[in-house]
PDB file of C-alpha atoms in Angstrom:
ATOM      1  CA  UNK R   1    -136.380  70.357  71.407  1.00  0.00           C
ATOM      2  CA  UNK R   2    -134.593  72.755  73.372  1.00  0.00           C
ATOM      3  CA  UNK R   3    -131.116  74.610  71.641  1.00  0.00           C
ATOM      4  CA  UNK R   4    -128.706  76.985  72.801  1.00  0.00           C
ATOM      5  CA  UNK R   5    -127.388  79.567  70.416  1.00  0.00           C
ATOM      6  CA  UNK R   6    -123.931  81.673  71.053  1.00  0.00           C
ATOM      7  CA  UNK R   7    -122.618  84.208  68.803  1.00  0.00           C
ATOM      8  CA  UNK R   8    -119.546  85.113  67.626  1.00  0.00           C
ATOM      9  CA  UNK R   9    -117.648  81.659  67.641  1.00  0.00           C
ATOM     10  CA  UNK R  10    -114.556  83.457  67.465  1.00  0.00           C
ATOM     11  CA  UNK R  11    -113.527  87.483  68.527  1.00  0.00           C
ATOM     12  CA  UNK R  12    -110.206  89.095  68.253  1.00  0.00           C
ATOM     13  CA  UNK R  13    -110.170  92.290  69.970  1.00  0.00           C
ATOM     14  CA  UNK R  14    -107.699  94.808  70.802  1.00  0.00           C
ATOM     15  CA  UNK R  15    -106.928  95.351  74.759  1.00  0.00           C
ATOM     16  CA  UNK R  16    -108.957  98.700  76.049  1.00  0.00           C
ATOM     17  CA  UNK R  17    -111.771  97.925  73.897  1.00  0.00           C
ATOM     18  CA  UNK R  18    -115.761  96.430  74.809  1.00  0.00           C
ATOM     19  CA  UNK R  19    -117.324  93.450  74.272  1.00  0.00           C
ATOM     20  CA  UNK R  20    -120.816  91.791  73.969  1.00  0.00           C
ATOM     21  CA  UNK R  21    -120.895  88.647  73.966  1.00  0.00           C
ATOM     22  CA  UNK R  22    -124.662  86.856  73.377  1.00  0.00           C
ATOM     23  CA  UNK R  23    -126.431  83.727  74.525  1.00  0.00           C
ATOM     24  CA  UNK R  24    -130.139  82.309  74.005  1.00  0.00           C
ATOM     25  CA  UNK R  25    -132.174  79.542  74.582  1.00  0.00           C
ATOM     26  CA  UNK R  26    -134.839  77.875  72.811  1.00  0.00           C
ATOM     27  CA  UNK R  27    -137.080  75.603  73.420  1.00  0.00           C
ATOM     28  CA  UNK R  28    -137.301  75.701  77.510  1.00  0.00           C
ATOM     29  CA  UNK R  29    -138.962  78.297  79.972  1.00  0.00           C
ATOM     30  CA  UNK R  30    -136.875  79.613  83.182  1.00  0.00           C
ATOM     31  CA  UNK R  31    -133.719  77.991  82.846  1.00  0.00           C
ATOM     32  CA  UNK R  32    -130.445  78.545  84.773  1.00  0.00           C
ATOM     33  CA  UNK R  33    -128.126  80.493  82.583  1.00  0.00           C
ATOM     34  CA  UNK R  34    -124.616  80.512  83.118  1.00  0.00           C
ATOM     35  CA  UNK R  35    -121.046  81.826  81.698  1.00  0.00           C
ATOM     36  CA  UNK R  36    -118.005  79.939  81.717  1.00  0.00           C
ATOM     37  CA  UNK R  37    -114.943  80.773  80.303  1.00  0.00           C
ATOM     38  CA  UNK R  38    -111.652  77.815  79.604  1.00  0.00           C
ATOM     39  CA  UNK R  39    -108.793  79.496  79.788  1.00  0.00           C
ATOM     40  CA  UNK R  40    -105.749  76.979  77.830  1.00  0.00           C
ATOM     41  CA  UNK R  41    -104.626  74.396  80.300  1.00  0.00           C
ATOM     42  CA  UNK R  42    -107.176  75.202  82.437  1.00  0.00           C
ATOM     43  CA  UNK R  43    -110.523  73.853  84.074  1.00  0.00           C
ATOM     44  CA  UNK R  44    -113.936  75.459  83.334  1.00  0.00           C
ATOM     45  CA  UNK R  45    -114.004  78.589  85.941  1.00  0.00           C
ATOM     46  CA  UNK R  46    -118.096  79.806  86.129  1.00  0.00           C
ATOM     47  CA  UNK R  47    -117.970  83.596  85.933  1.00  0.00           C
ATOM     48  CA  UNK R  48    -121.631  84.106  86.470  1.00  0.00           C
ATOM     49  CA  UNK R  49    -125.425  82.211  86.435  1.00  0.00           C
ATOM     50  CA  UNK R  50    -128.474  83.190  86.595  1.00  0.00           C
ATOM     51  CA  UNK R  51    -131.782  82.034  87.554  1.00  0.00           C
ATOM     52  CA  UNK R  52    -134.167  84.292  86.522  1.00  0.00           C
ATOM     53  CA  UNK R  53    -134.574  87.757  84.804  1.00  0.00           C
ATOM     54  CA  UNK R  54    -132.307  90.046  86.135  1.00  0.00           C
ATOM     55  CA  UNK R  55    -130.934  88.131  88.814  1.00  0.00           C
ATOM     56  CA  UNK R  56    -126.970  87.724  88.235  1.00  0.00           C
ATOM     57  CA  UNK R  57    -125.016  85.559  90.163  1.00  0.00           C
ATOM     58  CA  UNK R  58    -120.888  86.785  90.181  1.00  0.00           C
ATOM     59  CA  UNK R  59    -118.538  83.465  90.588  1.00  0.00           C
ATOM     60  CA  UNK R  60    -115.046  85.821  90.530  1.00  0.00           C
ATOM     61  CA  UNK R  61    -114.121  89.198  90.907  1.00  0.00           C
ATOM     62  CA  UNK R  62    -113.039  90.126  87.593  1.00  0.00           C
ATOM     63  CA  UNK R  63    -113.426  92.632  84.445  1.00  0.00           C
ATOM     64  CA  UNK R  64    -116.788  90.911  83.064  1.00  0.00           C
ATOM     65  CA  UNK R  65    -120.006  92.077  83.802  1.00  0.00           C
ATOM     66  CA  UNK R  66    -123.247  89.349  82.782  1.00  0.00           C
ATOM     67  CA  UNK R  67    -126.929  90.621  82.416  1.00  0.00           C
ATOM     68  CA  UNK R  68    -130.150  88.909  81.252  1.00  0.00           C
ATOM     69  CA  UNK R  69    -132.793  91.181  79.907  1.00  0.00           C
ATOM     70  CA  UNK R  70    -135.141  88.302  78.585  1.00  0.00           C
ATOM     71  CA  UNK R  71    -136.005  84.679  80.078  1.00  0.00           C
ATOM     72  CA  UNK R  72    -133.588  82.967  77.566  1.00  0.00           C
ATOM     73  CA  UNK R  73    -131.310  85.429  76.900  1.00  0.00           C
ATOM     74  CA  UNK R  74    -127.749  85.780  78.632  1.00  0.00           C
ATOM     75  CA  UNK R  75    -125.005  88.442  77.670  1.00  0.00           C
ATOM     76  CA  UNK R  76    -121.358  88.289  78.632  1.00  0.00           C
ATOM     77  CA  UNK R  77    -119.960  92.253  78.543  1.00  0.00           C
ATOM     78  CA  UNK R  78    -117.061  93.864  79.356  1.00  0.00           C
ATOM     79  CA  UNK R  79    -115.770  98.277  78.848  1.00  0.00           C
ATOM     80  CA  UNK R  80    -112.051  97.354  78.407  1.00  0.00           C
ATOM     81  CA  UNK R  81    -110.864  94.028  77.440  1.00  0.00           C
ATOM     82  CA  UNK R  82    -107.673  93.497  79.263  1.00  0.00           C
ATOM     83  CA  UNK R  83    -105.124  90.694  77.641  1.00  0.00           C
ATOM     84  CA  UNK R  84    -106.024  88.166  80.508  1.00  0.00           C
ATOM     85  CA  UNK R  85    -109.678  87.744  79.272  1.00  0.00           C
ATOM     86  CA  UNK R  86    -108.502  85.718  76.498  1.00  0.00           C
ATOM     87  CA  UNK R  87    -109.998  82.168  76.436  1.00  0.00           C
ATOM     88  CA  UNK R  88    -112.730  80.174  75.369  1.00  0.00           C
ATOM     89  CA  UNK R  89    -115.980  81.242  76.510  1.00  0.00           C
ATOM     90  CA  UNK R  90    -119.166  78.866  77.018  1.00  0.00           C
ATOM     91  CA  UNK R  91    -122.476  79.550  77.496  1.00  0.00           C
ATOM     92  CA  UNK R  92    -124.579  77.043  79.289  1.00  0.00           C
ATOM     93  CA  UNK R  93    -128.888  76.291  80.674  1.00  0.00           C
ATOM     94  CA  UNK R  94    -130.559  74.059  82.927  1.00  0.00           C
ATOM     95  CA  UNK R  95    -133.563  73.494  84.412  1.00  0.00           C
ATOM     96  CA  UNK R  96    -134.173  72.630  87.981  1.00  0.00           C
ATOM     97  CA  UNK R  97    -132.008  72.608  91.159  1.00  0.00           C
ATOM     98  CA  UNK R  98    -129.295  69.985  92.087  1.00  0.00           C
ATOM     99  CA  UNK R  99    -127.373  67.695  89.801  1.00  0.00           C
ATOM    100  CA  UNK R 100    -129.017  68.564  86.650  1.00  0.00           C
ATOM    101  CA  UNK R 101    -127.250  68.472  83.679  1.00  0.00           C
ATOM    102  CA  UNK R 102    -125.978  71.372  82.604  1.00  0.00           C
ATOM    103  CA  UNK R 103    -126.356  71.945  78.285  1.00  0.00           C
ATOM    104  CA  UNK R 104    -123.413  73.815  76.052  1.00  0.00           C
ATOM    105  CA  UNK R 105    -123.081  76.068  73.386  1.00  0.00           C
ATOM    106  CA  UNK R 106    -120.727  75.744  70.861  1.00  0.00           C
ATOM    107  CA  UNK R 107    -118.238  78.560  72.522  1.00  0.00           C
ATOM    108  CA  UNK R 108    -116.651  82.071  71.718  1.00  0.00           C
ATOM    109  CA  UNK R 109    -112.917  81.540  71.662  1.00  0.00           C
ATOM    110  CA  UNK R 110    -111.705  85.344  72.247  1.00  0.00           C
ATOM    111  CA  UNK R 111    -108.167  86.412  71.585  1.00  0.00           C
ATOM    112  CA  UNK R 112    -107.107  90.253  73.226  1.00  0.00           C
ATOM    113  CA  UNK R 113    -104.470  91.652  71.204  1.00  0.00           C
TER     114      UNK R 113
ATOM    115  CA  UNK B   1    -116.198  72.634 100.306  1.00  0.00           C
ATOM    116  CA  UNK B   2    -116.388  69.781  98.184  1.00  0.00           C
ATOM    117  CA  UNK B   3    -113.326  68.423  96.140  1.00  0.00           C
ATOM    118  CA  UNK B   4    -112.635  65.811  93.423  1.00  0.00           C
ATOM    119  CA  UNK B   5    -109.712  64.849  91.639  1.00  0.00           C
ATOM    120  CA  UNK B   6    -109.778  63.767  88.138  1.00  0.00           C
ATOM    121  CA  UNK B   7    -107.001  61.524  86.942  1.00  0.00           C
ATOM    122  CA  UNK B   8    -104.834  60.838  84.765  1.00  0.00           C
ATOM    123  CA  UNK B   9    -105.011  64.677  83.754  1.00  0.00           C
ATOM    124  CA  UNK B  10    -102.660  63.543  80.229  1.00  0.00           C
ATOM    125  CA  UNK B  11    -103.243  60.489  78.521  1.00  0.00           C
ATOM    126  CA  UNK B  12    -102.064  59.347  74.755  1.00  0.00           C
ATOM    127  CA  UNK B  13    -103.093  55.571  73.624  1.00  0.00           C
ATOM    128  CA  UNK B  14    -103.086  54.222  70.336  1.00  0.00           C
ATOM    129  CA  UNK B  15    -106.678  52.922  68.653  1.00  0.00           C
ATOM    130  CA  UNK B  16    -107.613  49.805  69.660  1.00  0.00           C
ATOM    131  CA  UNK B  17    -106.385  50.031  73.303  1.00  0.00           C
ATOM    132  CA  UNK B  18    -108.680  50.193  76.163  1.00  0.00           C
ATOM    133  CA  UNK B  19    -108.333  52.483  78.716  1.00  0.00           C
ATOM    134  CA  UNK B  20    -109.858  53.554  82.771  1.00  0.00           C
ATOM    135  CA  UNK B  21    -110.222  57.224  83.751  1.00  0.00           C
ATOM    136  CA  UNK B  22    -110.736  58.500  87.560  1.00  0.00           C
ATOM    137  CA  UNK B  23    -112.780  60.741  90.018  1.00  0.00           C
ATOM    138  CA  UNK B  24    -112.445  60.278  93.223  1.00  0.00           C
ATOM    139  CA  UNK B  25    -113.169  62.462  95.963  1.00  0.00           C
ATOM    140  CA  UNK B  26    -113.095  62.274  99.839  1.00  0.00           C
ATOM    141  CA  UNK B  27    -116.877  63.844  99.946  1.00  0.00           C
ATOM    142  CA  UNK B  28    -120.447  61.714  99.019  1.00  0.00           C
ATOM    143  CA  UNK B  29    -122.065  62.497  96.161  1.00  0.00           C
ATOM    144  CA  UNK B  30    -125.612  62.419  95.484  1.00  0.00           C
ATOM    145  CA  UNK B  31    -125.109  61.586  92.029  1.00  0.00           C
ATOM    146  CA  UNK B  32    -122.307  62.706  89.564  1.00  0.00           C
ATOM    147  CA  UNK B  33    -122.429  63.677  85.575  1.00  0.00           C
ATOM    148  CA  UNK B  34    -119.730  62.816  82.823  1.00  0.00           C
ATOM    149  CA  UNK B  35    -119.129  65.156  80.205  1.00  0.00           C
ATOM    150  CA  UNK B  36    -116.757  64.618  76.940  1.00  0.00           C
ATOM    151  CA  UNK B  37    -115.460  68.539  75.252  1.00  0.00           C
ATOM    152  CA  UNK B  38    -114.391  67.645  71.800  1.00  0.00           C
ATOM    153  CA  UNK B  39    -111.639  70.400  70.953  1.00  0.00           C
ATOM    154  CA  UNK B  40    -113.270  73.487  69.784  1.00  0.00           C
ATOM    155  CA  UNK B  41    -116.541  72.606  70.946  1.00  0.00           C
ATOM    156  CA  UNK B  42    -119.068  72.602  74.532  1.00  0.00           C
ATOM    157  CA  UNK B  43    -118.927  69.818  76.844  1.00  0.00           C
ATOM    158  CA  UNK B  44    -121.333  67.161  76.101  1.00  0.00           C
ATOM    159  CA  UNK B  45    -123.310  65.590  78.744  1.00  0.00           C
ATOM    160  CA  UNK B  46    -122.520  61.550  78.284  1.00  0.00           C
ATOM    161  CA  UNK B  47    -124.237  60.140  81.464  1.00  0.00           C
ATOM    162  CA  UNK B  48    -125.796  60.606  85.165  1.00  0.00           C
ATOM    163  CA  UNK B  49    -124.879  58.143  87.354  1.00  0.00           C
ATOM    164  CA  UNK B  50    -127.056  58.041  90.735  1.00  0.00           C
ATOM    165  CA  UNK B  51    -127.299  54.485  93.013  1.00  0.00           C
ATOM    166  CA  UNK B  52    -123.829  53.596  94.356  1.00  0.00           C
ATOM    167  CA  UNK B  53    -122.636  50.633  92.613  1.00  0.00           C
ATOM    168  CA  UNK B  54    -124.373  51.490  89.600  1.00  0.00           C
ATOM    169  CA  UNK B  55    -122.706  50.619  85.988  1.00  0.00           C
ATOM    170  CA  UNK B  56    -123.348  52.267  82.779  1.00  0.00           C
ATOM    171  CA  UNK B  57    -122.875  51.562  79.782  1.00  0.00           C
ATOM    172  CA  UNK B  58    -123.007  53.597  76.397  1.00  0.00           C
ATOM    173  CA  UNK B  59    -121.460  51.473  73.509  1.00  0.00           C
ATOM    174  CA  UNK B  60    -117.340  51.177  74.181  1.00  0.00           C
ATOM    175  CA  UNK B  61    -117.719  53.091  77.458  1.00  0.00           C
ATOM    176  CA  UNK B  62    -118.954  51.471  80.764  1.00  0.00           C
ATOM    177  CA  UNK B  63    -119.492  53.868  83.347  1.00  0.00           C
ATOM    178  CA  UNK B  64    -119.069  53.062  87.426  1.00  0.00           C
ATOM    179  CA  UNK B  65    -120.372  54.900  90.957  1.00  0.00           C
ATOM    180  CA  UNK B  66    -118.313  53.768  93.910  1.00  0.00           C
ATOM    181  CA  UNK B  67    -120.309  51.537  96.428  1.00  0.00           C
ATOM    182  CA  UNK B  68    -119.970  54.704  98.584  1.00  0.00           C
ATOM    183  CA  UNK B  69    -120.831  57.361  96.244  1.00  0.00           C
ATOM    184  CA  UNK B  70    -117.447  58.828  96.397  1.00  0.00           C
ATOM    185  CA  UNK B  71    -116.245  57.990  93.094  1.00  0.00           C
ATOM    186  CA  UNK B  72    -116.734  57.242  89.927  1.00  0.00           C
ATOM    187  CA  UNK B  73    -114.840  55.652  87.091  1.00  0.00           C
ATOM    188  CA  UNK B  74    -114.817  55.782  83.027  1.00  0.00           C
ATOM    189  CA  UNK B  75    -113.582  52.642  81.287  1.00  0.00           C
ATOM    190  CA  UNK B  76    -113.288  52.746  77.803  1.00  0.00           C
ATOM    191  CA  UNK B  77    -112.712  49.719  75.447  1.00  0.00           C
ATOM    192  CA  UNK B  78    -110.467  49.439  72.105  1.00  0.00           C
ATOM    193  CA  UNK B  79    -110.592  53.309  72.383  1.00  0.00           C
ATOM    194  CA  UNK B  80    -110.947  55.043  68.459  1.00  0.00           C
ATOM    195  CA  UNK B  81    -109.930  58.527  67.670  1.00  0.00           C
ATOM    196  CA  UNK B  82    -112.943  59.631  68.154  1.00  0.00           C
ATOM    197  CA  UNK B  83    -112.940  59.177  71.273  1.00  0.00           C
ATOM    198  CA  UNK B  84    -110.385  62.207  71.563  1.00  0.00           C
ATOM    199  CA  UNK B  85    -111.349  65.105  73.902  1.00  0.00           C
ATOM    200  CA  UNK B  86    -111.335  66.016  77.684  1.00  0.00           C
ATOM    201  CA  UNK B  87    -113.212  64.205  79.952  1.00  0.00           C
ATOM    202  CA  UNK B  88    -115.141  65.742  83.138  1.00  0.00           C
ATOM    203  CA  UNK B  89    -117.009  64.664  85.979  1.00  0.00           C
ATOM    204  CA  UNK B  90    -117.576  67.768  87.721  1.00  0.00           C
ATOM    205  CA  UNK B  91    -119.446  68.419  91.275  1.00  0.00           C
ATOM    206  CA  UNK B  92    -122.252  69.859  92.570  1.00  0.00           C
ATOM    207  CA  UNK B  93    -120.960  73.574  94.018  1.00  0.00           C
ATOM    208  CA  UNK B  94    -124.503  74.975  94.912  1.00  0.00           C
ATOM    209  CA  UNK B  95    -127.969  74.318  94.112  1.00  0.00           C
ATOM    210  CA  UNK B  96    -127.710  75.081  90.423  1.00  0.00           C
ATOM    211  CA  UNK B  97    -124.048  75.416  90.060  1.00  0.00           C
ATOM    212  CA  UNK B  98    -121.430  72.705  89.222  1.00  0.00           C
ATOM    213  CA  UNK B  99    -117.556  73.097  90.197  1.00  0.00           C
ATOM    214  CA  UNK B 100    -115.680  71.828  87.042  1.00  0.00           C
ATOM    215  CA  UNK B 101    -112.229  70.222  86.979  1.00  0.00           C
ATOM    216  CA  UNK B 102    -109.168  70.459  84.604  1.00  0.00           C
ATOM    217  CA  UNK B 103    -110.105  67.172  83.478  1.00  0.00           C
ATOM    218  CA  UNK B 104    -108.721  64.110  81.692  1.00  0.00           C
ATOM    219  CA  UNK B 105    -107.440  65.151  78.196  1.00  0.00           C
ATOM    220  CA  UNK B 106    -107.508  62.151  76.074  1.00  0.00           C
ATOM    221  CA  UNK B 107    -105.698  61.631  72.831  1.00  0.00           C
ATOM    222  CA  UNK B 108    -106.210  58.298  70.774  1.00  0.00           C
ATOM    223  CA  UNK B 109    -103.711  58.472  68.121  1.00  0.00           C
ATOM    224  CA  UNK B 110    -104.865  56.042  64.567  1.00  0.00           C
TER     225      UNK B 110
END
């Protein structure tokens, strides 16, 4: 069975510093990748997907940079955390094109000091 | 660009109360996905629903696709606490991407 793994489940960071977030899949071969982040009060907002290694698809200009090194590995980085990229961050896969479901991680909730 | 409207966005029942939550959009859907979030946790895929007209149903929760394929509704009956969490139906925004809403955040309070 396929599982999705994402690491830490909770960050605290100060503002001005990096971060490396990490995602992988198990189970599956080629699936879409994607990063989401919840801000409080807010809807899901995709920051990037992917279908394929090294292919990174940017949903929002913003302070985040996403790469994906392996098949079922994604990675959510950043060089200076600013105090807005606090939130809840999900990893997701799928397999396929159009209206398949779409399979969670458990989520990094990040707090910027 | 497509756009659907979840409602109510806030709603607070007591157990044993039943209960109808709303997508509707002005656009056709090909099919549309619910998801329940439990607080603290990844949206959880609860059901697909495809033919317009089509009912679900998954123990207390019967699930409905407009005749037109244009929305969709949630019913839930005698609600439970577990039942708690936000509710999303969100759309298809590209050929692997879906466009998420804010939601329906429902509390059932013991």
């Amino acid at each position: 069975s396929q599982t999705i793994h994402q690491w830490p489940a909770t960050l605290v960071q100060p503002v001005g510093s990096p971060l490396s977030l990490e995602c992988t899949v198990e189970g599956t071969s080629n699936p879409n990748l994607y990063w989401y982040r919840q801000a409080a009060g807010r809807g899901l907002q995709l920051l990037f997907y992917s279908v394929g290694i090294g292919q990174i698809s940017s949903e929002v200009p913003q302070n985040l940079s996403a790469s994906r090194p392996q098949d079922r590995q994604f990675i959510l980085s950043s060089k200076k955390l600013l105090l807005s990229d606090s939130g809840f961050y999900l990893c997701a896969w799928s397999v396929g094109q159009y209206n398949q479901p779409q399979h969670f991680g458990d989520g990094t909730r990040l707090s910027i000091l | 660009t497509q756009l659907l409207e979840q409602s109510p966005q806030f709603l607070s029942i007591q157990e044993g109360e039943n209960l109808t939550v709303y997508c509707n959009s002005s656009s056709v859907f090909s099919s549309l996905q619910w998801y329940r979030q439990e607080p603290g946790e990844g949206p959880v895929l609860l059901v697909t629903v495809v033919t317009g007209g089509e009912v679900k149903k998954l123990k207390r929760l019967t699930f409905q696709f407009g005749d037109a394929r244009k929305d969709s509704s949630l019913h839930i009956t005698a609600a439970q606490p577990g039942d708690t969490g936000l509710y999303l139906c969100p759309i298809q925004g590209g050929s692997e991407k879906l466009v998420f809403g804010k939601g329906t955040k429902l509390t059932v309070n013991p």
